[in-house]
Structure formats: structure tokens, C-alpha cells
CSV table of C-alpha atoms in Angstrom, one decimal:
chain,number,residue,atom,x,y,z
B,1,MET,CA,0.0,0.0,0.0
B,2,SER,CA,1.5,3.3,-1.1
B,3,ALA,CA,1.7,6.2,1.2
B,4,GLY,CA,0.2,9.5,0.1
B,5,LEU,CA,-1.9,12.5,0.9
B,6,ARG,CA,-5.6,12.7,0.4
B,7,LEU,CA,-8.5,14.9,1.5
B,8,GLU,CA,-11.5,13.5,3.4
B,9,LEU,CA,-14.7,15.1,4.8
B,10,ARG,CA,-16.1,13.7,8.0
B,11,GLN,CA,-19.0,14.7,10.2
B,12,SER,CA,-18.8,14.2,13.9
B,13,GLN,CA,-20.5,15.6,17.0
B,14,GLN,CA,-18.6,16.6,20.1
B,15,LEU,CA,-19.2,18.7,23.2
B,16,VAL,CA,-16.9,21.7,23.4
B,17,MET,CA,-16.9,23.4,26.8
B,18,THR,CA,-16.3,27.1,26.4
B,19,PRO,CA,-14.4,28.9,29.2
B,20,GLN,CA,-17.7,30.5,30.3
B,21,LEU,CA,-19.4,27.1,30.6
B,22,GLN,CA,-16.4,25.7,32.6
B,23,GLN,CA,-16.6,28.7,34.9
B,24,ALA,CA,-20.4,28.2,35.3
B,25,ILE,CA,-19.8,24.6,36.4
B,26,LYS,CA,-17.2,25.9,38.9
B,27,LEU,CA,-19.7,28.4,40.3
B,28,LEU,CA,-22.2,25.7,40.9
B,29,GLN,CA,-19.8,23.8,43.1
B,30,MET,CA,-18.5,26.7,45.1
B,31,SER,CA,-19.5,27.3,48.7
B,32,ASN,CA,-21.1,30.6,49.6
B,33,LEU,CA,-17.8,31.8,51.0
B,34,GLU,CA,-15.8,30.9,47.9
B,35,LEU,CA,-18.5,32.4,45.7
B,36,GLY,CA,-18.3,35.7,47.7
B,37,ALA,CA,-14.6,35.9,47.1
B,38,PHE,CA,-15.0,35.1,43.4
B,39,VAL,CA,-17.6,37.8,42.9
B,40,ALA,CA,-15.5,40.3,44.8
B,41,GLU,CA,-12.6,39.6,42.4
B,42,GLU,CA,-14.9,40.0,39.4
B,43,ILE,CA,-16.2,43.3,40.7
B,44,GLU,CA,-12.7,44.6,41.1
B,45,ARG,CA,-11.8,43.5,37.6
B,46,ASN,CA,-15.0,44.7,35.8
B,47,PRO,CA,-15.9,48.4,36.2
B,48,LEU,CA,-19.5,47.8,35.1
B,49,LEU,CA,-20.3,45.4,38.0
B,50,THR,CA,-21.5,46.8,41.3
B,51,VAL,CA,-23.0,45.3,44.5
B,52,GLU,CA,-26.6,46.1,45.4
B,53,GLU,CA,-26.5,47.8,48.8
B,54,PRO,CA,-29.2,46.9,51.3
B,55,GLU,CA,-31.7,49.6,51.9
B,56,ALA,CA,-30.7,51.6,55.0
B,57,ALA,CA,-33.3,51.7,57.7
B,58,GLU,CA,-34.5,55.1,58.8
B,59,ALA,CA,-32.5,56.2,61.8
B,60,PRO,CA,-34.5,57.2,64.8
B,61,GLU,CA,-34.6,60.8,65.7
B,62,ALA,CA,-31.9,61.9,68.2
B,63,THR,CA,-32.9,62.6,71.8
B,64,PRO,CA,-30.3,64.9,73.1
B,65,ALA,CA,-31.6,65.1,76.7
B,66,PRO,CA,-30.6,61.5,77.7
B,67,GLU,CA,-27.2,61.9,76.1
B,68,THR,CA,-26.5,65.0,78.1
B,69,ALA,CA,-27.5,63.3,81.2
B,70,ALA,CA,-25.3,60.4,80.4
B,71,ASP,CA,-22.3,62.7,79.7
B,72,GLU,CA,-22.8,64.3,83.1
B,73,ARG,CA,-23.0,60.9,84.8
B,74,LEU,CA,-19.8,59.8,83.1
B,75,ALA,CA,-18.0,63.0,84.0
B,76,GLU,CA,-18.9,62.4,87.7
B,77,GLY,CA,-17.4,58.9,87.5
B,78,ASP,CA,-20.7,57.0,87.7
B,79,LEU,CA,-19.9,53.5,86.3
B,80,SER,CA,-23.5,52.2,86.7
B,81,LEU,CA,-24.2,53.6,83.2
B,82,MET,CA,-21.9,50.9,81.8
B,83,SER,CA,-24.2,48.1,83.2
B,84,GLU,CA,-27.2,49.8,81.7
B,85,THR,CA,-25.6,50.3,78.3
B,86,PHE,CA,-23.6,47.1,77.8
B,87,ASP,CA,-25.5,44.7,80.0
B,88,THR,CA,-22.6,44.2,82.4
B,89,GLY,CA,-21.8,45.3,85.9
B,90,ALA,CA,-18.9,47.5,86.9
B,91,ASP,CA,-17.1,44.5,88.4
B,92,ASN,CA,-16.9,42.9,84.9
B,93,LEU,CA,-15.1,45.9,83.4
B,94,TYR,CA,-11.4,45.9,82.6
B,95,ASP,CA,-9.2,46.7,85.5
B,96,ALA,CA,-5.6,47.4,84.6
B,97,SER,CA,-4.4,46.8,88.1
B,98,GLY,CA,-5.8,43.2,88.3
B,99,SER,CA,-6.0,41.9,84.8
B,100,ASP,CA,-6.5,38.2,84.2
B,101,LEU,CA,-4.5,38.3,81.0
B,102,PRO,CA,-1.2,36.4,81.0
B,103,MET,CA,1.9,38.6,81.7
B,104,LEU,CA,4.1,39.6,78.8
B,105,PRO,CA,7.9,39.3,78.9
B,106,GLY,CA,9.2,41.9,81.3
B,107,GLU,CA,5.9,42.5,83.0
B,108,THR,CA,5.7,42.4,86.8
B,109,ALA,CA,2.7,41.2,88.7
B,110,GLY,CA,0.7,44.0,90.3
B,111,LEU,CA,1.8,46.6,87.8
B,112,GLY,CA,-0.7,48.5,85.7
B,113,ALA,CA,-0.9,48.3,81.9
B,114,ALA,CA,0.9,51.6,81.5
B,115,SER,CA,4.1,50.3,83.1
B,116,ALA,CA,3.9,46.6,82.0
B,117,GLY,CA,4.8,44.7,78.9
B,118,PRO,CA,7.8,44.6,76.5
B,119,ALA,CA,9.8,47.6,75.2
B,120,PRO,CA,8.0,49.7,72.7
B,121,ASP,CA,10.2,48.5,69.8
B,122,ASP,CA,9.6,44.8,70.6
B,123,GLU,CA,6.5,43.8,68.5
B,124,SER,CA,7.2,40.0,68.4
B,125,GLY,CA,4.6,39.2,71.1
B,126,LEU,CA,1.9,41.3,69.3
B,127,GLU,CA,2.7,39.7,65.9
B,128,GLN,CA,2.4,36.2,67.4
B,129,ARG,CA,-1.0,37.0,68.9
B,130,LEU,CA,-2.2,38.5,65.6
B,131,THR,CA,-1.0,35.7,63.3
B,132,GLY,CA,-2.1,32.9,65.6
B,133,ALA,CA,-0.4,29.7,66.6
B,134,GLU,CA,1.2,27.4,64.0
B,135,THR,CA,-1.2,24.6,62.9
B,136,LEU,CA,-0.2,21.0,62.9
B,137,ARG,CA,-0.6,20.8,59.1
B,138,ASP,CA,1.9,23.6,58.5
B,139,HIS,CA,4.3,22.1,61.0
B,140,LEU,CA,4.2,18.7,59.2
B,141,LEU,CA,4.4,20.1,55.7
B,142,ALA,CA,7.5,22.1,56.6
B,143,GLN,CA,9.2,18.9,57.9
B,144,ILE,CA,8.3,16.7,55.0
B,145,GLY,CA,9.5,19.4,52.6
B,146,GLN,CA,13.0,19.1,54.0
B,147,MET,CA,13.2,15.3,53.9
B,148,LYS,CA,15.2,13.4,51.2
B,149,ALA,CA,13.4,10.4,49.7
B,150,GLU,CA,12.9,8.9,46.3
B,151,MET,CA,10.0,10.2,44.3
B,152,PRO,CA,7.0,9.9,44.6
B,153,LEU,CA,7.2,9.1,48.4
B,154,PRO,CA,7.4,12.8,49.5
B,155,GLN,CA,4.4,13.7,47.4
B,156,ILE,CA,2.4,10.8,49.0
B,157,ALA,CA,3.5,11.8,52.4
B,158,LEU,CA,2.3,15.4,51.7
B,159,ALA,CA,-1.1,13.9,50.7
B,160,LEU,CA,-1.1,11.9,54.0
B,161,VAL,CA,-0.8,15.1,55.9
B,162,GLU,CA,-4.1,16.3,54.5
B,163,GLU,CA,-5.8,13.3,56.2
B,164,ILE,CA,-4.4,14.0,59.7
B,165,ASP,CA,-7.1,15.1,62.2
B,166,ASP,CA,-6.6,17.6,65.0
B,167,ALA,CA,-5.4,14.9,67.4
B,168,GLY,CA,-2.6,13.8,65.0
B,169,TYR,CA,-4.2,10.6,63.8
B,170,LEU,CA,-4.5,9.4,60.2
B,171,SER,CA,-8.2,9.4,59.7
B,172,THR,CA,-8.4,7.6,56.4
B,173,THR,CA,-7.4,4.1,55.5
B,174,LEU,CA,-4.3,3.6,53.3
B,175,GLU,CA,-6.4,1.7,50.7
B,176,GLU,CA,-8.7,4.7,50.3
B,177,ILE,CA,-5.7,7.1,50.0
B,178,ALA,CA,-4.1,4.8,47.4
B,179,THR,CA,-7.3,4.7,45.3
B,180,ARG,CA,-7.6,8.5,45.5
B,181,LEU,CA,-4.0,9.1,44.5
B,182,GLY,CA,-4.0,6.4,41.8
B,183,VAL,CA,-1.0,4.5,43.3
B,184,GLU,CA,-0.4,1.1,44.8
B,185,GLU,CA,-1.3,0.6,48.4
B,186,GLY,CA,2.3,-0.5,49.0
B,187,ALA,CA,3.6,2.9,48.0
B,188,VAL,CA,1.4,4.6,50.6
B,189,LYS,CA,2.7,2.1,53.2
B,190,THR,CA,6.2,3.0,52.3
B,191,ALA,CA,5.5,6.7,52.5
B,192,LEU,CA,3.8,6.5,55.9
B,193,PRO,CA,7.0,6.2,57.9
B,194,LEU,CA,8.1,9.6,56.5
B,195,LEU,CA,5.1,11.1,58.1
B,196,GLN,CA,5.5,9.2,61.3
B,197,ARG,CA,9.1,10.4,61.7
B,198,CYS,CA,7.9,13.9,62.0
B,199,ASP,CA,7.6,15.9,65.2
B,200,PRO,CA,5.6,15.5,67.4
B,201,THR,CA,6.2,11.8,67.8
B,202,GLY,CA,3.1,9.7,67.4
B,203,VAL,CA,1.6,11.8,64.7
B,204,GLY,CA,0.4,9.8,61.7
B,205,ALA,CA,-0.7,6.8,63.8
B,206,ARG,CA,-3.8,4.9,62.8
B,207,SER,CA,-4.7,3.8,66.3
B,208,LEU,CA,-4.0,4.7,69.9
B,209,GLY,CA,-1.7,1.6,70.3
B,210,GLU,CA,0.4,2.6,67.2
B,211,CYS,CA,0.6,6.2,68.6
B,212,LEU,CA,2.0,5.0,71.9
B,213,ALA,CA,4.3,2.5,70.2
B,214,LEU,CA,5.9,5.3,68.1
B,215,GLN,CA,6.6,7.3,71.3
B,216,LEU,CA,8.0,4.3,73.1
B,217,ALA,CA,10.2,3.4,70.2
B,218,GLU,CA,11.7,6.9,70.2
B,219,HIS,CA,12.8,6.3,73.8
B,220,ASP,CA,14.0,2.8,73.0
B,221,ARG,CA,11.4,1.3,75.3
B,222,LEU,CA,9.4,-0.7,72.7
B,223,ASP,CA,10.4,-4.2,73.9
B,224,PRO,CA,8.3,-7.3,73.1
B,225,ALA,CA,6.3,-6.9,76.4
B,226,MET,CA,5.5,-3.2,75.7
B,227,ARG,CA,4.6,-4.0,72.1
B,228,THR,CA,2.2,-6.7,73.3
B,229,LEU,CA,0.7,-4.2,75.8
B,230,THR,CA,0.1,-1.5,73.1
B,231,GLU,CA,-1.5,-4.1,70.8
B,232,ASN,CA,-4.0,-5.2,73.5
B,233,LEU,CA,-5.2,-1.8,74.9
B,234,ASP,CA,-8.7,-3.1,74.7
B,235,LEU,CA,-7.9,-5.6,77.4
B,236,LEU,CA,-6.5,-2.8,79.6
B,237,ALA,CA,-9.7,-0.8,79.1
B,238,GLU,CA,-11.8,-3.8,80.1
B,239,GLY,CA,-9.7,-4.3,83.2
B,240,GLN,CA,-8.4,-7.8,82.3
B,241,LEU,CA,-5.0,-7.3,84.0
B,242,GLU,CA,-4.4,-10.9,84.7
B,243,ARG,CA,-4.8,-11.8,81.0
B,244,LEU,CA,-2.6,-8.9,80.0
B,245,ARG,CA,0.1,-10.1,82.5
B,246,ARG,CA,0.1,-13.6,80.9
B,247,LEU,CA,0.3,-12.2,77.3
B,248,CYS,CA,3.1,-9.9,78.2
B,249,GLY,CA,5.0,-12.5,80.2
B,250,VAL,CA,5.6,-10.2,83.2
B,251,ASP,CA,4.6,-10.2,86.8
B,252,ALA,CA,2.0,-7.9,88.4
B,253,GLU,CA,4.6,-5.3,89.5
B,254,ASP,CA,6.2,-5.0,86.1
B,255,LEU,CA,2.8,-4.7,84.4
B,256,ALA,CA,1.9,-1.8,86.8
B,257,ASP,CA,5.2,-0.1,85.9
B,258,MET,CA,4.4,-0.5,82.2
B,259,ILE,CA,0.9,0.9,82.6
B,260,ARG,CA,2.3,3.9,84.5
B,261,GLU,CA,4.8,4.5,81.6
B,262,LEU,CA,2.0,4.4,79.1
B,263,ARG,CA,0.0,6.9,81.0
B,264,ALA,CA,3.0,9.3,80.9
B,265,LEU,CA,2.8,9.4,77.1
B,266,ASP,CA,0.7,11.8,74.9
B,267,PRO,CA,-2.4,10.1,73.4
B,268,ARG,CA,-3.2,13.2,71.3
B,269,PRO,CA,0.2,14.5,70.0
B,270,GLY,CA,-1.5,16.9,67.6
B,271,SER,CA,-3.5,18.7,70.2
B,272,ARG,CA,-0.6,20.9,71.2
B,273,PHE,CA,-0.9,22.8,68.0
B,274,GLY,CA,-3.4,25.5,67.1
B,275,ALA,CA,-6.4,24.3,65.2
B,276,ALA,CA,-6.9,25.4,61.6
B,277,GLU,CA,-8.9,28.7,61.4
B,278,ALA,CA,-12.6,27.8,61.6
B,279,GLU,CA,-14.9,29.2,58.9
B,280,THR,CA,-18.3,30.6,59.8
B,281,LEU,CA,-21.0,28.1,58.6
B,282,ILE,CA,-23.6,30.0,56.7
B,283,PRO,CA,-26.6,28.0,55.5
B,284,ASP,CA,-27.6,28.3,51.8
B,285,VAL,CA,-31.2,27.1,52.3
B,286,PHE,CA,-33.8,27.5,55.1
B,287,VAL,CA,-36.5,24.9,55.7
B,288,ARG,CA,-39.4,25.8,57.9
B,289,PRO,CA,-42.7,24.1,58.6
B,290,THR,CA,-45.8,25.8,57.3
B,291,ARG,CA,-49.2,26.2,59.1
B,292,TRP,CA,-50.9,23.8,56.6
B,293,GLY,CA,-48.5,20.9,57.3
B,294,GLY,CA,-46.0,21.3,54.4
B,295,TRP,CA,-42.5,22.7,54.3
B,296,GLN,CA,-41.3,26.1,53.1
B,297,VAL,CA,-37.9,25.9,51.3
B,298,GLU,CA,-36.2,29.3,50.6
B,299,LEU,CA,-32.8,30.5,49.8
B,300,ASN,CA,-30.7,32.4,52.3
B,301,ALA,CA,-30.7,35.9,50.8
B,302,ASP,CA,-27.6,36.9,52.9
B,303,ALA,CA,-25.6,34.1,51.3
B,304,LEU,CA,-26.3,35.2,47.7
B,305,PRO,CA,-24.2,38.0,46.2
B,306,LYS,CA,-26.4,40.7,44.8
B,307,VAL,CA,-24.6,41.9,41.6
B,308,LEU,CA,-25.9,44.6,39.3
B,309,LEU,CA,-24.9,46.1,36.0
B,310,ASP,CA,-24.0,49.8,36.5
B,311,GLN,CA,-25.9,51.3,33.5
B,312,ARG,CA,-25.2,54.9,34.5
B,313,TYR,CA,-21.4,54.3,34.5
B,314,ALA,CA,-21.6,52.4,31.3
B,315,ALA,CA,-23.4,55.3,29.6
B,316,ASP,CA,-20.8,57.7,30.9
B,317,ILE,CA,-17.8,55.9,29.4
B,318,ALA,CA,-19.6,54.9,26.2
B,319,ARG,CA,-18.8,58.4,24.9
B,320,GLY,CA,-15.1,57.4,24.4
B,321,GLY,CA,-13.4,56.1,21.3
B,322,GLU,CA,-13.7,52.8,19.5
B,323,LYS,CA,-11.3,51.1,21.9
B,324,THR,CA,-13.3,52.2,24.8
B,325,ARG,CA,-16.5,50.9,23.2
B,326,ASP,CA,-14.9,47.5,22.5
B,327,TYR,CA,-13.7,47.3,26.1
B,328,LEU,CA,-17.1,48.3,27.3
B,329,ALA,CA,-18.8,45.7,25.2
B,330,ALA,CA,-16.5,42.9,26.6
B,331,CYS,CA,-17.2,44.1,30.2
B,332,ARG,CA,-20.9,44.2,29.5
B,333,ASP,CA,-20.9,40.6,28.2
B,334,THR,CA,-18.9,39.4,31.1
B,335,ALA,CA,-21.2,41.2,33.6
B,336,ASN,CA,-24.4,39.8,32.0
B,337,TRP,CA,-22.9,36.3,32.0
B,338,LEU,CA,-22.1,36.5,35.7
B,339,ILE,CA,-25.5,37.8,36.6
B,340,LYS,CA,-27.2,35.1,34.7
B,341,SER,CA,-24.9,32.4,36.1
B,342,LEU,CA,-25.6,33.5,39.7
B,343,ASP,CA,-29.3,33.5,39.0
B,344,GLN,CA,-29.2,30.0,37.5
B,345,ARG,CA,-27.0,28.8,40.4
B,346,ALA,CA,-29.5,30.0,42.9
B,347,ARG,CA,-32.5,28.4,41.0
B,348,THR,CA,-30.6,25.1,40.7
B,349,ILE,CA,-29.8,25.0,44.5
B,350,LEU,CA,-33.4,25.8,45.3
B,351,LYS,CA,-34.7,23.1,42.9
B,352,VAL,CA,-32.4,20.4,44.3
B,353,SER,CA,-33.1,21.4,47.9
B,354,THR,CA,-36.8,21.3,47.4
B,355,GLU,CA,-36.7,17.8,46.0
B,356,ILE,CA,-34.4,16.6,48.8
B,357,VAL,CA,-36.9,17.9,51.4
B,358,ARG,CA,-39.8,16.2,49.5
B,359,GLN,CA,-37.9,12.9,49.4
B,360,GLN,CA,-36.7,13.0,53.0
B,361,GLU,CA,-39.8,14.5,54.7
B,362,GLY,CA,-39.6,11.7,57.3
B,363,PHE,CA,-36.3,13.2,58.6
B,364,PHE,CA,-37.9,16.6,59.2
B,365,LEU,CA,-40.8,15.0,60.9
B,366,HIS,CA,-39.1,12.2,63.0
B,367,GLY,CA,-35.4,12.9,62.9
B,368,VAL,CA,-32.6,10.5,61.8
B,369,SER,CA,-34.9,7.5,62.1
B,370,GLY,CA,-37.0,8.9,59.3
B,371,LEU,CA,-34.3,9.0,56.7
B,372,ARG,CA,-35.0,6.8,53.7
B,373,PRO,CA,-32.5,5.5,51.1
B,374,LEU,CA,-31.7,8.3,48.6
B,375,SER,CA,-29.2,8.5,45.7
B,376,LEU,CA,-28.1,11.3,43.4
B,377,LYS,CA,-29.7,9.5,40.5
B,378,MET,CA,-33.1,9.5,42.2
B,379,VAL,CA,-33.0,13.3,42.7
B,380,ALA,CA,-31.6,13.9,39.2
B,381,ASP,CA,-34.4,11.8,37.6
B,382,ALA,CA,-37.1,13.5,39.6
B,383,ILE,CA,-36.1,17.1,38.6
B,384,ASP,CA,-34.8,16.2,35.1
B,385,MET,CA,-31.2,17.1,35.7
B,386,HIS,CA,-27.9,15.3,35.2
B,387,GLU,CA,-26.5,13.3,38.1
B,388,SER,CA,-23.2,15.2,38.0
B,389,THR,CA,-25.1,18.5,38.3
B,390,VAL,CA,-26.9,17.3,41.5
B,391,SER,CA,-23.5,16.2,42.9
B,392,ARG,CA,-22.0,19.6,42.3
B,393,VAL,CA,-25.0,21.4,43.8
B,394,THR,CA,-24.9,19.4,47.0
B,395,THR,CA,-21.2,19.9,47.6
B,396,GLN,CA,-20.5,22.4,50.4
B,397,LYS,CA,-24.1,23.6,50.5
B,398,PHE,CA,-25.9,23.6,53.8
B,399,LEU,CA,-29.5,23.4,54.8
B,400,SER,CA,-30.8,24.9,58.0
B,401,THR,CA,-33.6,23.1,59.8
B,402,GLU,CA,-35.2,23.0,63.2
B,403,ARG,CA,-33.0,20.0,63.9
B,404,GLY,CA,-29.7,21.8,63.0
B,405,ILE,CA,-27.6,22.6,60.0
B,406,PHE,CA,-26.8,19.7,57.6
B,407,GLU,CA,-24.8,19.5,54.4
B,408,LEU,CA,-27.1,18.5,51.5
B,409,LYS,CA,-25.0,15.4,50.9
B,410,TYR,CA,-26.0,14.2,54.4
B,411,PHE,CA,-29.4,13.3,53.1
B,412,PHE,CA,-28.0,10.8,50.6
B,413,THR,CA,-27.7,7.4,52.2
B,414,ASN,CA,-27.6,3.8,51.0
B,415,ALA,CA,-30.2,1.2,51.8
B,416,VAL,CA,-29.3,-1.5,54.3
B,417,GLY,CA,-30.0,-5.2,53.6
B,418,GLY,CA,-32.4,-4.3,50.8
B,419,ALA,CA,-35.0,-3.2,53.3
B,420,GLU,CA,-37.5,-0.8,52.0
B,421,GLY,CA,-37.2,2.6,53.6
B,422,SER,CA,-34.2,1.7,55.8
B,423,SER,CA,-31.2,3.9,55.3
B,424,ALA,CA,-27.8,3.3,56.8
B,425,ALA,CA,-28.0,6.4,58.9
B,426,ALA,CA,-31.4,5.4,60.3
B,427,VAL,CA,-30.2,1.9,61.1
B,428,ARG,CA,-27.2,3.3,62.9
B,429,ASP,CA,-29.4,5.6,64.9
B,430,ARG,CA,-31.7,2.6,65.8
B,431,VAL,CA,-28.7,0.5,66.9
B,432,LYS,CA,-27.6,3.3,69.2
B,433,ALA,CA,-31.2,3.7,70.6
B,434,LEU,CA,-31.4,0.0,71.4
B,435,VAL,CA,-28.1,0.0,73.2
B,436,ASP,CA,-28.9,3.2,75.1
B,437,GLY,CA,-32.2,1.6,76.3
B,438,GLU,CA,-30.8,-1.7,77.5
B,439,LYS,CA,-30.9,-2.5,81.2
B,440,PRO,CA,-27.7,-3.3,83.2
B,441,GLY,CA,-28.9,-6.9,83.8
B,442,ALA,CA,-30.0,-7.4,80.2
B,443,VAL,CA,-27.1,-6.3,77.9
B,444,LEU,CA,-28.0,-6.9,74.2
B,445,SER,CA,-25.6,-9.0,72.1
B,446,ASP,CA,-25.1,-8.3,68.4
B,447,ASP,CA,-27.2,-11.3,67.6
B,448,GLN,CA,-30.1,-10.0,69.8
B,449,ILE,CA,-29.9,-6.6,68.1
B,450,VAL,CA,-30.1,-8.3,64.7
B,451,ASP,CA,-33.2,-10.2,65.8
B,452,MET,CA,-34.8,-7.1,67.1
B,453,LEU,CA,-34.1,-5.2,63.9
B,454,ARG,CA,-35.4,-8.0,61.7
B,455,GLY,CA,-38.6,-7.9,63.8
B,456,GLU,CA,-38.9,-4.3,62.8
B,457,GLY,CA,-38.5,-5.2,59.1
B,458,ILE,CA,-34.8,-4.4,58.8
B,459,ASP,CA,-32.9,-7.3,57.3
B,460,ILE,CA,-29.3,-6.8,58.5
B,461,ALA,CA,-26.3,-9.0,59.0
B,462,ARG,CA,-24.5,-9.4,62.3
B,463,ARG,CA,-21.2,-8.1,61.0
B,464,THR,CA,-23.0,-4.9,59.8
B,465,VAL,CA,-24.4,-4.4,63.3
B,466,ALA,CA,-20.8,-4.9,64.7
B,467,LYS,CA,-19.5,-2.4,62.2
B,468,TYR,CA,-22.1,0.2,63.0
B,469,ARG,CA,-21.5,-0.3,66.7
B,470,GLY,CA,-17.8,0.2,66.3
B,471,ALA,CA,-18.4,3.4,64.3
B,472,LEU,CA,-20.6,4.7,67.1
B,473,GLY,CA,-17.9,4.0,69.7
B,474,ILE,CA,-20.1,1.4,71.5
B,475,PRO,CA,-18.1,-1.4,73.2
B,476,SER,CA,-19.0,-5.0,72.8
B,477,SER,CA,-21.7,-6.7,74.9
B,478,VAL,CA,-19.0,-8.3,77.0
B,479,ALA,CA,-17.3,-5.0,77.8
B,480,ARG,CA,-20.7,-3.3,78.5
B,481,ARG,CA,-21.7,-6.1,80.8
B,482,ARG,CA,-18.4,-5.8,82.7
B,483,ARG,CA,-18.7,-2.0,82.9
B,484,HIS,CA,-22.2,-2.3,84.4
B,485,ALA,CA,-20.9,-4.8,86.9
B,486,MET,CA,-18.1,-2.5,87.9
B,487,LEU,CA,-20.5,0.5,88.3
B,488,SER,CA,-22.9,-1.6,90.4
B,489,GLY,CA,-20.0,-2.9,92.6
B,490,GLY,CA,-20.7,-6.5,91.6
């Protein structure tokens, strides 16, 4: 077959995502805080965009007589006005001579604020208070960034840092992290020691026993007996000291010394660091009961940026030359697109939220026990949207109810055991209720809980009950029975 050039005509269909369409999808997934920051940047970039200011309430007429009287009372040193104005007594006001604030370097107890504190040119203490304490995440990232290891282990270790909770524990399984990163689970296991070598010792542990073992190993105290003790902390919690002594191969005195050594360790190595800055949780949607028995679903107007097109300014600058008019046309197109996208985003959130409330009405009436199995596809089919759109809408969007504030994704839960109307969250709540209601002399085993749930129409396996019980932090029936016996003195 000879090689050559030839012309061919082909027809094909493909979806081309314009930059504006891509940005609209990103807007849909943004939280209200992220959206506010994005809109602020757009307003700064586009001169035709402006924010709609809320209408100012009429100020009440001034009453000069009371103000004059207050001024006279303050001039005479009458502090009772403070309690009337600020709802506090004079004894709660700041007293420089007896402040409860911690002393600064160079401050002497008993001195007033005027003579206390560091030298005027020393601003380090003020800067530290303004910037806040170093977070555990920043502390770990800085250490891993200085480590020398073969690629891609440092990158995996950096990803592991993002899964560390405030106490310093790895809150996600290695299998899940490997799947998310697209690497072998063995690579994640190899990168884990990089994280566990970081200060504070014990960070990156997957259990309390591993956390204590890392600290013991640093002090060269992780002998076989200590390792056995750290691997059987559940027996220590249950008070089975005799069984622990036999497993560790030590006598009672040595076991007591080992337990005292464990108690001197830090079970929460990450708690010494400042927590990450908390963001204010602002709900996107409000759900309120109506007088006729339904539910009113409305958007939170305070969480929606109110963006307008400044027509007056556009008319003023339209008198310029051709370049000005071209620039003005581009700004007008961008502004109109943003306004339409924000409106469409709000309508989509309201539509999805309304369908979720309709599908999960049992939750709003009866609480967690009323949750029913619900998937993204069920909501998408009901409102004629794509499943990916519903997924984006429910990400970082929160719904305020009489029972609290919940993320929209909270209402999506799988069915358990194929039982009609039994969601995983509802079954977990039912398991907790059964255990909370058991009597000291009649502790329920997992098999008994299974039988009781099946009697209620919930077909569930024993291992599922054990998994839910463990996730809820509920001990086994043996441990609960022993705890009841200890409390009753039996």
C-alpha cells in the first residue's frame, strides 16, 4: 500500500466546553464563602459590576436630653451607666491593676498596663498574637519538605498530611488514599514512615496503640512486652489485667510499671498545635414548617451575592473612542454572563433542595430514624437534571432546619439489607437507641440486636451491626456487661 496525501470530509459531534461554561460549572460547586470571594474579584476586575447595597433603615430621631444626662454621669465617675448600656456590671469591666491576661515578657505582677509589657520597639509578642499559633498541618508540611526520599514518596507523604485530624491521627485508610491518588497501596505504606518520623512523635498513627508504640520506640522502650501491651489496649480498658500479664510475660509489679509508663505518654500528639482557622458556617437554604403541614424551602438571601450592571457608569464611558466601546462591550458581556450564572445557580440549588426535602420528609418529621435511602440519581431523575449537576449542587451547600444545619450530601444514604425505607444512617441511629435503652442486667448482644431489627422489618447481618456499633464507639456486649458490673459494685 503506497503512502500519500488525500482529503477526506467527516461529520462528527462533540461537546466543546467554552471557558464560560467551565466557569459556570465551577460556580455551581463553590460554597457561599468561595462564591463571595470570586464575585469580589470580578467586581474589582470589571468596572460595570456593582454590589446592590441593602436599603438603609431610617435612623430614629436623636434625643439629646438623655445623652446630656449620660455625659454628666460619666463626668462624675458613675460607672453604673456601663451596666445599663452594655448589660454588664462595673465588676466585669477591665481593671488594669488586676488583669487576668497572661503577663508579657518583662511584666511584673501587680503593675498596671501603662508600666507593664515589653519595650515599645519589641513587637514580636503582638505579631504572634495577631497571626495565631502554627497549625499541625503547617508544621508537618515544613518537615516533609526538608526530607530526602525517592519520588514519589514525598508527594504521597504530603497527601497523607491532609488526612491528619486535630489529634494527630491518620483518619483515612491507606487503601482509600491509594485509590484516590492512583498509586499502589504498598507505595502509601512505604511513605507512611516519612510522616511518622515527624515531630511530634506519634503523629500519623492509625490507632492509639500505634501512637503510643511510636513514642515508646523513640525512647528505645518498645520491647516485646511493651509492644504486646500496646497491641492489647482493649484488654486494659476492660480491666483484664491478669490476662494482660500472661500475654506480656511479666509479673504484676512489672505490668503496673508498664501501665504507668503508658500513662505518661501523649495520646493526642497533635492537640498541642493550634487548630486550623474555623470558617463561619452560613446555610444556603432554610427549611421551615408551614401552618398547613408542608415545608417552606427558601434560599438564604444573605448568602447570595447581589450583583448589578451599572448602567449609568456604562453610559458615561460609552462616549469614548472605538477602543473604549470595544472594552465596554466585553465588560458588559462578562457582567451579563455573571449575573445570569448567579441566578441560574440559585435556582438550581433551590430546585435540588426542594426535591431533597420532599424525598426526606420523614427526617424533618421524625429525625434520623425517618431517613430513607436516597441517591443522586433518584433526585436527578425527579427534577430532570444530570446526576453530575446534582452532585455539584450538593457539595459544600448547607441546609438549616429546626434540627440543626446539615450538608445537602447528608441526606443521601444507602439502603441496608435491601430493606424498603431503611437507610444506613437510620439503622445506625436505631442500633444506638437499642443500646442506650438496654438495662444493666440485660445487655444486648449483636445477635439479639439483629433479631430485634429483623422484627422491625430491617434485614441486616450481624457483621453490619458490629461495624455500626464500632463506628458509634459502642463497646462489645462483654465490655458493656463488665462495665455495668463495675459500676454496680458487683
